[in-house]
Coordinates of C-alpha atoms in Angstrom, one line a residue:
M9 CA 0.1 0.1 -0.1
S10 CA 1.3 3.8 -1.0
D11 CA 2.3 5.6 1.8
S12 CA 0.2 8.6 0.8
L13 CA -3.7 5.8 1.9
T14 CA -1.7 5.1 5.3
L15 CA -1.7 8.4 5.9
L16 CA -5.1 9.6 4.5
N17 CA -6.1 6.3 5.4
T18 CA -5.0 7.5 9.3
A19 CA -5.8 10.4 9.0
F20 CA -9.4 9.0 8.8
A21 CA -9.5 6.9 10.8
I22 CA -8.9 9.3 13.9
V23 CA -11.2 12.6 12.7
A24 CA -14.5 9.3 12.2
T25 CA -13.3 8.2 15.7
V26 CA -13.6 11.8 17.0
L27 CA -16.8 12.2 15.1
L28 CA -18.9 8.9 16.2
I29 CA -17.7 9.7 20.6
I30 CA -18.5 13.2 19.6
R31 CA -20.8 14.5 17.3
F32 CA -23.3 11.4 17.4
R33 CA -21.7 10.5 21.3
V34 CA -21.0 6.5 20.3
D35 CA -19.6 5.2 23.5
P36 CA -15.7 5.8 22.9
V37 CA -15.3 2.6 23.9
I38 CA -17.0 1.1 21.0
A39 CA -15.6 3.6 18.2
L40 CA -12.3 3.4 19.2
L41 CA -12.0 -0.4 18.9
L42 CA -14.2 0.8 14.9
G43 CA -12.0 3.7 14.7
A44 CA -8.6 0.9 15.3
S45 CA -9.9 -1.9 13.3
Y46 CA -10.7 0.0 9.6
L47 CA -7.4 1.3 10.3
G48 CA -5.2 -1.7 10.4
L49 CA -8.2 -3.9 7.6
T50 CA -7.4 -0.6 5.9
A51 CA -3.9 0.0 6.0
G52 CA -2.8 -3.6 5.3
L53 CA -2.1 -5.9 9.3
G54 CA -5.3 -8.7 6.6
V55 CA -7.6 -10.0 9.4
D56 CA -4.9 -11.5 11.4
G57 CA -2.3 -8.3 11.5
T58 CA -5.3 -5.9 13.2
I59 CA -7.1 -8.9 15.3
E60 CA -3.7 -9.1 17.1
A61 CA -3.0 -5.4 17.1
V62 CA -6.2 -4.5 18.9
T63 CA -6.3 -7.5 21.5
V64 CA -1.7 -7.4 21.8
G65 CA -2.4 -3.7 22.4
F66 CA -5.7 -3.6 25.3
G67 CA -2.2 -6.5 26.9
D68 CA 0.2 -5.1 26.7
L69 CA -1.9 -1.1 27.7
M70 CA -2.9 -3.5 30.9
A71 CA 0.4 -4.7 31.7
E72 CA 1.8 -1.2 32.3
I73 CA -1.4 0.5 33.5
G74 CA -3.9 -1.2 34.7
F75 CA -2.4 -2.5 38.9
L76 CA -1.5 1.6 39.2
V77 CA -4.9 2.5 37.7
V78 CA -7.0 -0.1 40.2
F79 CA -4.4 0.5 43.5
G80 CA -4.4 4.7 42.6
V81 CA -8.5 4.8 42.2
L82 CA -9.1 2.7 45.3
A83 CA -6.4 4.6 47.5
G84 CA -8.8 8.2 45.9
S85 CA -12.3 6.5 47.5
L86 CA -10.8 6.1 51.0
L87 CA -9.3 8.8 50.5
R88 CA -12.6 10.1 49.6
R89 CA -14.4 8.5 52.4
S90 CA -12.4 9.6 55.2
G91 CA -13.1 12.9 53.9
A92 CA -9.1 13.9 53.1
I93 CA -9.4 15.6 49.9
E94 CA -12.4 17.9 51.2
R95 CA -9.6 18.4 53.9
L96 CA -6.8 19.2 51.9
V97 CA -8.4 21.5 49.4
E98 CA -9.6 23.4 52.6
A99 CA -5.9 24.0 54.0
L100 CA -5.0 24.7 50.3
L101 CA -6.8 27.1 49.7
R102 CA -6.6 29.0 52.7
R103 CA -2.7 29.3 52.1
V104 CA -2.9 30.0 48.9
G105 CA -5.9 30.9 48.4
P106 CA -8.4 30.6 44.7
K107 CA -7.3 33.4 42.5
R108 CA -3.0 31.8 42.6
M109 CA -4.6 28.3 43.1
P110 CA -3.8 27.1 39.5
Y111 CA -1.3 28.4 39.2
A112 CA 0.8 26.2 43.0
L113 CA -0.8 23.0 41.4
S114 CA 0.8 23.6 37.8
I115 CA 4.0 24.3 38.8
S116 CA 3.7 21.7 41.5
V117 CA 2.5 18.6 39.5
A118 CA 5.7 20.2 36.5
T119 CA 8.1 20.2 38.8
V120 CA 7.8 18.3 42.3
L121 CA 6.4 15.7 41.5
Q122 CA 8.0 14.5 37.8
S123 CA 9.9 11.6 39.9
I124 CA 5.6 9.8 40.5
F125 CA 5.4 7.7 37.1
L126 CA 3.0 9.7 34.6
D127 CA -0.3 7.4 35.4
V128 CA 0.1 7.2 39.6
L129 CA 0.3 11.2 39.5
V130 CA -2.9 10.6 37.0
V131 CA -5.0 9.0 39.2
I132 CA -3.5 10.4 42.6
V133 CA -3.9 14.5 41.3
A134 CA -6.9 13.9 39.0
P135 CA -9.4 14.0 42.1
L136 CA -7.8 16.3 43.4
A137 CA -8.2 18.8 40.8
R138 CA -11.7 18.2 40.8
G139 CA -11.9 19.2 44.2
L140 CA -10.4 22.3 44.4
G141 CA -12.3 23.2 41.7
L142 CA -14.9 22.7 43.1
R143 CA -14.6 25.1 45.4
I144 CA -12.0 28.5 43.3
G145 CA -15.1 30.4 41.9
R146 CA -16.6 30.3 37.9
N147 CA -15.2 27.8 36.0
G148 CA -13.5 25.7 38.8
T149 CA -12.8 22.6 37.2
A150 CA -12.2 23.3 33.4
R151 CA -9.1 26.0 35.3
M152 CA -7.7 23.2 37.2
I153 CA -7.8 20.9 35.6
T154 CA -6.3 22.8 32.6
A155 CA -3.8 23.6 34.7
M156 CA -2.5 20.1 36.0
A157 CA -2.6 18.6 32.9
I158 CA -0.5 21.5 31.8
G159 CA 1.9 21.1 34.5
M160 CA 1.5 17.3 33.8
E161 CA 3.5 17.2 29.9
V162 CA 4.9 19.7 30.4
G163 CA 7.2 18.4 33.5
V164 CA 6.7 15.3 31.8
V165 CA 9.0 15.9 28.3
M166 CA 11.5 18.9 29.8
V167 CA 12.2 17.9 33.6
V168 CA 14.2 15.6 35.2
P169 CA 13.3 13.7 35.7
G170 CA 10.1 12.9 33.7
I171 CA 9.7 9.5 31.7
A172 CA 10.5 11.7 28.2
T173 CA 12.9 14.1 29.3
L174 CA 14.9 11.2 30.6
A175 CA 14.6 9.1 26.4
L176 CA 15.5 12.5 25.3
A177 CA 18.0 13.0 27.1
G178 CA 19.4 9.7 26.4
V179 CA 18.8 9.7 23.0
L180 CA 20.4 13.0 22.6
G181 CA 23.2 12.8 24.8
V182 CA 22.3 15.2 26.5
P183 CA 24.1 15.5 30.4
L184 CA 20.6 15.6 33.0
G185 CA 22.5 18.1 34.6
T186 CA 22.4 20.3 32.1
M187 CA 19.1 18.8 30.5
L188 CA 18.0 19.4 34.4
L189 CA 18.8 23.5 34.5
L190 CA 18.0 24.2 31.3
G191 CA 14.7 22.4 31.1
L192 CA 13.5 24.1 34.2
L193 CA 14.3 27.8 32.5
V194 CA 12.0 26.4 30.0
A195 CA 9.6 24.3 31.5
V196 CA 8.4 26.8 34.8
P197 CA 8.2 30.3 32.4
T198 CA 5.6 27.6 30.2
T199 CA 3.6 26.3 32.6
V200 CA 2.9 29.7 34.2
I201 CA 2.3 31.3 30.8
S202 CA 0.1 28.8 29.5
V203 CA -2.3 28.2 32.3
A204 CA -2.5 32.2 32.7
V205 CA -3.5 32.2 28.9
M206 CA -6.4 28.6 29.1
Q207 CA -7.9 31.2 32.7
F208 CA -8.1 33.9 30.6
V209 CA -9.9 31.3 28.0
F210 CA -12.0 29.9 30.1
R211 CA -13.5 33.4 32.2
R212 CA -14.4 34.4 28.9
G213 CA -17.3 32.2 28.7
W214 CA -15.4 28.6 27.0
W215 CA -16.7 26.7 29.3
D216 CA -20.3 24.9 29.2
E217 CA -21.4 22.4 31.8
E218 CA -23.7 21.4 30.5
K219 CA -21.3 19.4 27.7
D220 CA -18.4 19.7 29.5
E221 CA -19.3 17.8 32.5
L222 CA -20.8 14.4 32.7
P223 CA -24.0 14.3 34.7
D224 CA -24.2 12.0 37.3
A225 CA -20.8 14.5 37.6
A226 CA -22.4 17.7 38.7
P227 CA -22.1 19.7 41.8
T228 CA -25.2 19.2 43.4
G229 CA -24.6 21.1 46.6
D230 CA -22.2 19.4 49.6
A231 CA -23.1 16.6 48.5
G232 CA -22.0 16.5 45.0
A233 CA -19.1 18.5 46.0
S234 CA -17.9 15.3 47.6
D235 CA -18.5 12.7 45.2
A236 CA -16.2 14.7 42.3
A237 CA -13.7 14.9 44.8
G238 CA -13.8 11.4 43.6
T239 CA -11.6 8.8 41.5
G240 CA -14.9 9.4 39.5
A241 CA -18.6 9.4 39.4
A242 CA -19.1 7.1 42.2
G243 CA -22.9 7.4 41.7
A244 CA -25.8 9.7 44.1
R245 CA -26.2 6.2 46.6
T246 CA -22.9 7.0 47.8
V247 CA -22.7 10.4 47.8
A248 CA -25.0 11.9 50.8
T249 CA -23.1 8.1 53.2
A250 CA -19.6 10.1 51.7
T251 CA -19.9 13.6 53.2
A252 CA -21.7 12.3 56.7
T253 CA -19.2 10.1 56.8
A254 CA -16.1 12.9 56.3
A255 CA -17.6 15.5 58.5
E256 CA -17.4 12.7 60.9
A257 CA -14.0 12.7 60.2
V258 CA -12.5 15.8 61.1
G259 CA -13.4 15.9 63.8
Q260 CA -11.5 12.2 64.6
T261 CA -8.9 12.7 62.8
R262 CA -5.3 14.4 61.5
L263 CA -5.0 14.7 58.4
L264 CA -1.5 14.0 57.4
P265 CA -1.9 10.9 58.9
L266 CA -4.7 10.1 56.0
F267 CA -2.2 10.7 53.3
A268 CA 0.5 9.3 55.3
P269 CA 0.1 5.4 53.3
I270 CA -0.5 7.2 49.8
L271 CA 2.6 10.0 51.0
A272 CA 5.6 7.3 51.8
A273 CA 4.3 5.1 48.8
L274 CA 5.5 8.3 46.2
G275 CA 8.4 8.8 48.3
L276 CA 9.4 5.5 46.9
I277 CA 8.6 5.6 43.7
A278 CA 11.2 8.9 43.8
T279 CA 13.5 7.2 45.3
G280 CA 14.0 4.5 42.6
A281 CA 13.8 7.4 39.9
M282 CA 16.8 8.4 41.3
L283 CA 18.2 5.1 42.3
D284 CA 18.2 4.7 37.6
I285 CA 19.6 8.0 37.4
A286 CA 22.4 6.9 40.0
E287 CA 22.6 3.4 38.1
V288 CA 22.5 2.6 41.5
R289 CA 21.0 -1.0 42.0
V290 CA 19.6 -2.8 45.4
A291 CA 17.6 -5.7 45.1
P292 CA 15.4 -5.0 47.8
L293 CA 15.1 -1.1 47.3
A294 CA 14.2 -2.0 44.0
F295 CA 11.6 -4.5 44.6
V296 CA 9.9 -1.8 46.9
C297 CA 10.4 1.1 45.3
D298 CA 8.7 -0.6 42.0
P299 CA 5.7 1.8 41.2
V300 CA 3.2 -1.8 41.3
V301 CA 4.6 -2.2 45.3
A302 CA 4.7 1.4 46.5
L303 CA 1.1 1.7 45.2
F304 CA 0.8 -1.5 46.3
L305 CA 1.1 -0.9 49.9
G306 CA 0.2 2.6 49.9
L307 CA -3.3 1.1 49.3
I308 CA -2.7 -1.6 52.1
G309 CA -1.8 1.7 54.6
T310 CA -4.6 3.8 53.4
I311 CA -7.0 0.3 54.4
L312 CA -5.8 0.4 58.1
V313 CA -5.5 4.0 58.3
T314 CA -9.8 4.7 57.1
R315 CA -10.2 2.0 59.1
R316 CA -9.6 3.0 62.2
A317 CA -10.9 6.7 61.3
V318 CA -14.6 5.6 59.8
G319 CA -14.6 2.3 60.3
R320 CA -14.9 -1.0 58.9
P321 CA -17.7 -1.1 56.1
A322 CA -17.3 2.8 55.0
V323 CA -13.7 1.3 54.5
D324 CA -15.6 -1.9 52.7
E325 CA -18.0 0.1 51.0
A326 CA -15.2 2.7 49.9
L327 CA -13.7 0.2 48.0
R328 CA -16.4 -1.4 46.2
D329 CA -16.7 2.3 44.9
G330 CA -13.3 1.9 44.0
F331 CA -13.2 -1.2 42.3
R332 CA -16.0 0.3 39.5
D333 CA -14.8 2.4 39.3
S334 CA -11.8 1.0 37.8
G335 CA -13.7 -1.3 35.4
Q336 CA -15.1 1.3 34.2
I337 CA -11.7 3.4 33.6
L338 CA -9.3 0.0 32.6
V339 CA -12.2 -0.5 30.1
L340 CA -11.5 2.6 27.8
N341 CA -8.0 2.8 28.6
G342 CA -7.1 -0.7 27.5
V343 CA -9.4 0.5 23.7
G344 CA -7.1 3.6 23.6
G345 CA -4.3 1.0 23.9
S346 CA -5.8 -0.8 21.1
L347 CA -5.9 2.1 18.9
A348 CA -1.8 3.1 19.3
L349 CA -0.8 -0.1 19.1
T350 CA -2.2 -0.5 15.2
I351 CA -1.4 3.0 14.3
K352 CA 2.6 1.9 16.0
N353 CA 1.9 -1.0 13.4
I354 CA 1.0 0.1 9.9
G355 CA 4.5 1.3 10.6
L356 CA 3.0 5.5 10.4
G357 CA 5.4 6.9 11.7
D358 CA 8.8 5.9 9.7
I359 CA 6.7 7.2 6.2
L360 CA 6.1 10.7 8.9
G361 CA 9.9 10.3 8.8
Q362 CA 11.1 10.0 5.2
H363 CA 9.4 13.4 4.3
F364 CA 12.0 15.3 6.5
S365 CA 15.1 15.9 7.2
A366 CA 18.1 18.1 8.6
N367 CA 18.5 20.1 5.5
T368 CA 16.9 23.7 6.9
A369 CA 17.3 26.9 8.2
A370 CA 15.2 27.0 11.1
P371 CA 16.2 23.6 12.6
L372 CA 14.4 24.2 16.2
L373 CA 10.9 25.0 15.1
M374 CA 11.4 21.8 11.9
V375 CA 12.6 19.6 15.2
W376 CA 8.4 20.6 16.8
V377 CA 6.6 20.4 13.5
I378 CA 8.2 16.4 13.2
A379 CA 6.9 16.3 16.2
A380 CA 3.7 17.3 16.9
I381 CA 2.6 15.5 13.7
L382 CA 3.8 12.5 15.1
H383 CA 2.3 12.5 17.9
V384 CA -1.3 13.6 16.4
A385 CA -0.5 10.7 13.9
V386 CA 1.4 8.2 16.1
G387 CA -1.2 9.5 19.8
S388 CA 2.3 8.5 22.2
V389 CA 4.6 12.1 23.7
S390 CA 7.4 9.7 23.3
I391 CA 7.8 8.2 20.1
S392 CA 6.8 11.3 18.9
A393 CA 9.9 13.0 21.1
M394 CA 12.3 10.7 20.4
T395 CA 11.6 9.8 16.3
A396 CA 11.8 13.9 15.6
A397 CA 14.6 14.4 17.5
G398 CA 16.8 11.7 16.0
I399 CA 15.8 13.1 12.6
L400 CA 17.8 16.9 13.8
A401 CA 20.2 14.8 16.0
P402 CA 23.0 14.8 12.6
L403 CA 22.1 18.9 12.7
A404 CA 23.0 20.3 15.7
P405 CA 27.2 19.3 15.4
V406 CA 27.5 20.8 11.8
I407 CA 25.3 24.5 13.2
G408 CA 26.8 24.4 16.3
L409 CA 23.6 23.3 18.3
D410 CA 23.5 22.6 21.5
P411 CA 21.7 19.4 21.6
V412 CA 19.6 20.2 24.6
W413 CA 17.5 21.8 22.5
I414 CA 17.1 20.1 19.5
A415 CA 15.8 17.7 23.1
L416 CA 13.5 20.2 24.3
A417 CA 12.0 21.3 20.7
A418 CA 11.0 17.6 20.3
G419 CA 9.6 17.8 23.7
A420 CA 7.9 21.3 23.2
G421 CA 6.5 19.7 20.2
S422 CA 5.4 15.6 20.7
L423 CA 2.1 18.1 23.5
F424 CA 0.4 19.1 21.2
A425 CA -2.8 18.4 20.7
I426 CA -2.9 15.2 23.1
H427 CA -6.5 13.4 21.7
V428 CA -7.9 10.0 21.4
T429 CA -4.8 8.1 21.2
S430 CA -3.6 8.8 24.4
N431 CA -4.5 6.0 27.2
T432 CA -3.8 9.2 29.2
F433 CA -6.4 11.1 27.4
W434 CA -8.5 8.2 27.9
L435 CA -7.3 7.6 32.5
L436 CA -8.0 11.6 32.8
Q437 CA -11.0 12.2 31.3
S438 CA -12.7 8.8 33.7
L439 CA -11.2 10.6 36.4
T440 CA -12.5 13.6 36.4
G441 CA -16.0 14.0 35.1
L442 CA -15.7 15.3 31.7
S443 CA -17.2 14.7 29.3
T444 CA -14.9 13.4 25.5
R445 CA -15.4 17.0 24.5
G446 CA -15.1 19.1 28.2
T447 CA -11.1 16.8 28.2
L448 CA -10.7 18.4 24.7
K449 CA -10.6 21.3 25.9
T450 CA -9.3 21.1 29.1
F451 CA -6.5 18.3 28.8
S452 CA -6.3 18.9 24.8
G453 CA -6.3 22.4 24.4
G454 CA -4.4 23.9 27.7
V455 CA -1.5 21.0 26.6
S456 CA -1.4 22.7 22.9
V457 CA -1.5 25.9 23.9
A458 CA 1.8 24.3 26.3
S459 CA 3.1 23.0 23.6
V460 CA 3.2 26.7 21.3
V461 CA 4.3 28.7 24.2
A462 CA 7.5 26.5 25.4
I463 CA 8.6 26.6 20.9
A464 CA 8.6 29.8 21.6
V465 CA 10.0 30.0 25.2
I466 CA 13.2 27.5 23.4
I467 CA 14.0 29.9 20.5
P468 CA 14.9 33.1 21.9
L469 CA 17.0 31.4 24.6
S470 CA 18.7 28.7 22.7
M471 CA 20.3 31.8 20.3
V472 CA 21.4 34.0 24.5
L473 CA 22.7 30.8 25.8
G474 CA 23.7 29.4 22.9

């Protein structure tokens, strides 16, 4: 099959999938399966290849994030039931204030929290962002979730030890110290400017609660706020009970012990990341610092402290809610993995790479464009960034350009137009109570703005610092 026809089929599959979900209200799982099946059959994979891509893509993603999602969602459900999330929201609002809250959250996620595995970060921070959004005023949900998404994705590609940052530094041979300093120099202003732009947009009416938020996640008084602060729509039946239990827990249990197990788990994960960077391998420590093991230990600790705070019946109910929510999230994300692997197996990255060269007067802008195009098509931030960086890496010594700027430009471009081919898109949508349309506005829109802002920061800095 010709490359042009492969590109055309891919574009049609992606656009059709988005339209099926948004315009015709087809369930995302069905739409993604239809898109993956169409693409595999029309792009030359054949029946067996298409079935393999769909099933293996689902299974590989479950192997990668399955336990992380379940443990994270269960821990979030327990924290909601104990009242911990509501109380943390109150504490943050008192210290920072509603006006500065989006900036505080976004910068924290982009910098301090980047040692946390991405999917763990999503399942822990998304409920907090949702809870904060309900407390900061008009369109607060959109503003806080967008701020979280911007910080999360900018950090992943620019801040050590973000997973894509480490990969880019390795591909281009950039010292991690250099990547750390210059990455922060780009990431912080990019985050602040992008959040400011999106705050302005949402305040000017680019948000419709009826269409952009799911009906059963919309706030309805205190009960709705408690529900939305959790890990997805737990259902009206449990909301009143959760609110009453949380109110009782406020007077009985200090806040820190409720969060201590999860904080300890995140500390273990961060320690593991630092050991990997230092290339230190201690078997027992490596075991407990593995994200799955660390989060499992955190879940066990959370069960114990929550049971002490609110009693066994409330813990059992919270676990039932968490298992129900995590099942829905896993299916949706797994099918997203099916589409992503289908796109990978048809060789789209290689096809696009053949159409670009390093012979350009604006290499950083070109690497941004290549990474952006690859990401729109392939749906993987890491793959698109590393492919784009690899294409233009040979040009760096010829023109005297430090490879760190190529790495940062590739990372910036890979953030453009995150959409339905990304498993993180569906994970965020599932955890925040937004519709697909709302997730496109907050996640895709906000991070795309950050992508453009980042390259606008990178180019002048590269001219000044060399």
